[in-house]
Amino acid sequence: MKKSNILISLLVLIMVNSSCTRPEVEESLDQEQEGIETTVEDNTTLAIPAGFDFSTYRSVEIVINDPSPYAKYDVYAYITDSISLGMQTYEDQSGQIVTREVFRNDVINKQIYSGAVRGGNLNQTVNVPKFCTQLYIRRNENLNVSAEIVPIIDDKVDYLYIDRRPIRNSGTVTDYLYCVNGSGEHFQVDPLTGELTYLSDMPMGSWTAAIDQENLKMYSIGRSSPYPLMRYDIETGEWDTVANLGIGGPRLDYNDEDGLLYFSKDSTLYTFDPDTGENLATWDIIGIHNTQGGDLAFAEDGTLFLCSFSGLYRLDLDENNDYQSTRISADNLPFQPTSMTFDSNQELWLANSSSSSDLIIMDTQTGGWEYRYGQNAGNGTDFGRTINDLTTFRIFSDTVDDTDSDGDGIPDRDDTFPDDPDQAFEEYTPSRYGTGTVAFEDLWPSRGDYDFNDMALSYQVTAILNAQNLVVKLEIECRVKANSAGFNNGVGIEIEGVSPAQIEGVSGTVLTENYINLNANGTEANQGNAVIILCDKASNFTNLSTITVDLTNPMTTQALGVAPFNPFIIVNGQREKEVHLPNGHKTDLAQDTFDVEGVNADPDGNYIGDNGRPWAISIIHDFKVPKESVSIENAYNYFTSWALSGGVEYTDWYKDNPGYRNDGLLDN
């Protein structure tokens, strides 16, 4: 709540200024943004289309049909744009220290749901940004991972799983090529189809990958100092760091015979203990023509092969304890190999150094080769990314551990809560690693200055699901990220269609002002729907807090609804005065109309003013609020275009894209 623009009389002006005065906008503001208007005039109208509610997200129904006895599913909002990781200094594959801007895909960070199908279908409702038109659906059946990009049509995704994989030559083993690159992307390629599936984001970009098949671990050495030895758990999808090796380079493989990591850089070969990172031995390699790039790979009979930018070599230990290299490829290759691995048929796969790498098959006897997948293969495949190392993950009939510690029917490897039979999966709003923002103006029903910093709530909501994909609990991580009002405002949510009796208990709320009456379960009293007051004074809620909402009985996401539900603020301790999102419903304790000094700018009571502007906006993204008295229309260059188009144009107006924001007009 800020200095009112409704100046009916000097008395009103004095009253408003005395009760609502804020610190003056920084003097540097005009200097930083010279020539940019920062306020909205009262006589301007935002001519929004009828029915537009300023929403930045939509609810999408996901229907997955899968006849398999069991499969784990992870669902991601799919956005094609790569993100910048900033400028990074690292050792490239030729051994040079370089500093460059690094980009990678952001699919893994956009996870919104995990669950399981057991011989039937799965039906869930999620919220996704309106600019998102596709979902990335990843399926995991006993560590056989695949994925598809599925379009959102009429706010619904219908996915029918069909096994399109060719029958393997061997009925006892299935191969996948695990790939890593310097951008920190970890993905797999199916060697029979060429299909790429994202697996994880690495802690650091890398040129190397090697798998300990028995223990289901993948190892990789970071490409930047201090060159950490990173370890990936194939069952859980988690990364940890074993040790800092102090040396980086392009070549790595795991030797099943002695259980050691073999690493090579230039013309030297090392062994490392995978459990400690200790360097155990060092050898010289004799006879490599070009020592840059390449990889190591052990064949099934224990023969060690090395490739570099000059081709493929076999390594043999001589009487002087040096490795002699025998060149197999007779000619210099027309590509620079960055990686290689043997599959279960003992075919040697290589990848080349390119912004969109090819996968190549090579004969270890003659050095003959052919492009199998990628732009040069001529079969329509294009990975669109570099493959800096390859390693083969083999799934045997006895590879998978089906231990189910809590007996809920979900194997521990897929169960987020393996020791709790009532909890198994999670659904995230806005995503597993993202936060959303609900921002308010508190002068309703009078006009404000539309900087939306009177109260801004940052949130991430996790719905905890059981083995039947039903919600049993909500965990709401939130904090007040902006509180520029002169009023002491509270904030709450209403879960529409859910009664207070359907809530077993609420914990973690911060209530200090003694104007909120609660039921025994922590919901607000005298409400028809379940209403949860997160805090009754915003200044007491600036640290990150977790509010837990336990349900009396499990329910579907369709019945519960999706966060942020129906959020609202309580203005200055007046319990009857609520501010909601555009077209939002008031709770039972709210008053419909108020006497206003001056103009009631919301005679319809729908929280959209007579000038077309709202008093609240919900953004499915972390939102930097404008500075004091700076209109959102001036801080964000395409907000107005978005609103006037009814949300059709610039659906991502709030993102940090070039030209979208006036950073000098933003706070946090």
Coordinates of C-alpha atoms in Angstrom, one line a residue, residues 72 74 138 140-145 174 176-179 186-188 199-200 209-219 230-240 254 391-396 399-401 412-414:
K72 CA 8.4 -45.2 -13.1
D74 CA 9.2 -38.5 -14.5
R138 CA 10.8 -40.0 -19.2
N140 CA 12.2 -46.0 -16.4
E141 CA 11.4 -49.7 -16.4
N142 CA 14.0 -51.6 -14.4
L143 CA 16.7 -49.1 -15.4
N144 CA 15.7 -49.2 -19.1
V145 CA 15.2 -45.5 -19.6
T174 CA 20.5 -54.5 -23.1
Y176 CA 22.8 -48.0 -23.6
L177 CA 25.5 -45.6 -24.4
Y178 CA 26.0 -43.1 -21.5
C179 CA 27.3 -39.8 -22.7
H186 CA 24.6 -36.4 -19.0
F187 CA 22.4 -38.4 -21.4
Q188 CA 22.1 -41.7 -23.0
L199 CA 19.5 -38.4 -17.5
S200 CA 21.0 -35.8 -15.2
A209 CA 33.0 -41.2 -18.3
A210 CA 33.5 -44.8 -17.1
I211 CA 31.0 -47.3 -15.6
D212 CA 31.5 -49.8 -12.8
Q213 CA 28.9 -52.2 -14.1
E214 CA 28.8 -54.4 -11.0
N215 CA 28.2 -51.6 -8.5
L216 CA 26.0 -49.5 -10.9
K217 CA 28.3 -46.4 -10.7
M218 CA 29.5 -44.0 -13.3
Y219 CA 32.7 -42.0 -12.8
M230 CA 32.6 -37.3 -9.6
R231 CA 30.5 -40.4 -9.0
Y232 CA 26.9 -41.0 -10.4
D233 CA 24.6 -43.6 -8.8
I234 CA 22.7 -45.2 -11.7
E235 CA 19.9 -46.4 -9.5
T236 CA 19.2 -43.2 -7.6
G237 CA 20.3 -40.6 -10.1
E238 CA 22.4 -38.8 -7.5
W239 CA 25.9 -37.4 -7.8
D240 CA 28.7 -37.1 -5.2
Y254 CA 37.0 -48.7 -15.7
T391 CA 30.6 -45.5 -21.8
T392 CA 28.4 -48.5 -22.1
F393 CA 25.8 -49.3 -19.5
R394 CA 24.6 -53.0 -19.7
I395 CA 21.4 -54.2 -18.2
F396 CA 21.4 -57.9 -17.6
T399 CA 21.1 -56.3 -12.9
V400 CA 18.1 -54.8 -11.2
D401 CA 17.6 -54.8 -7.4
D412 CA 13.6 -48.5 -3.3
R413 CA 15.5 -47.2 -6.4
D414 CA 12.3 -45.4 -7.5

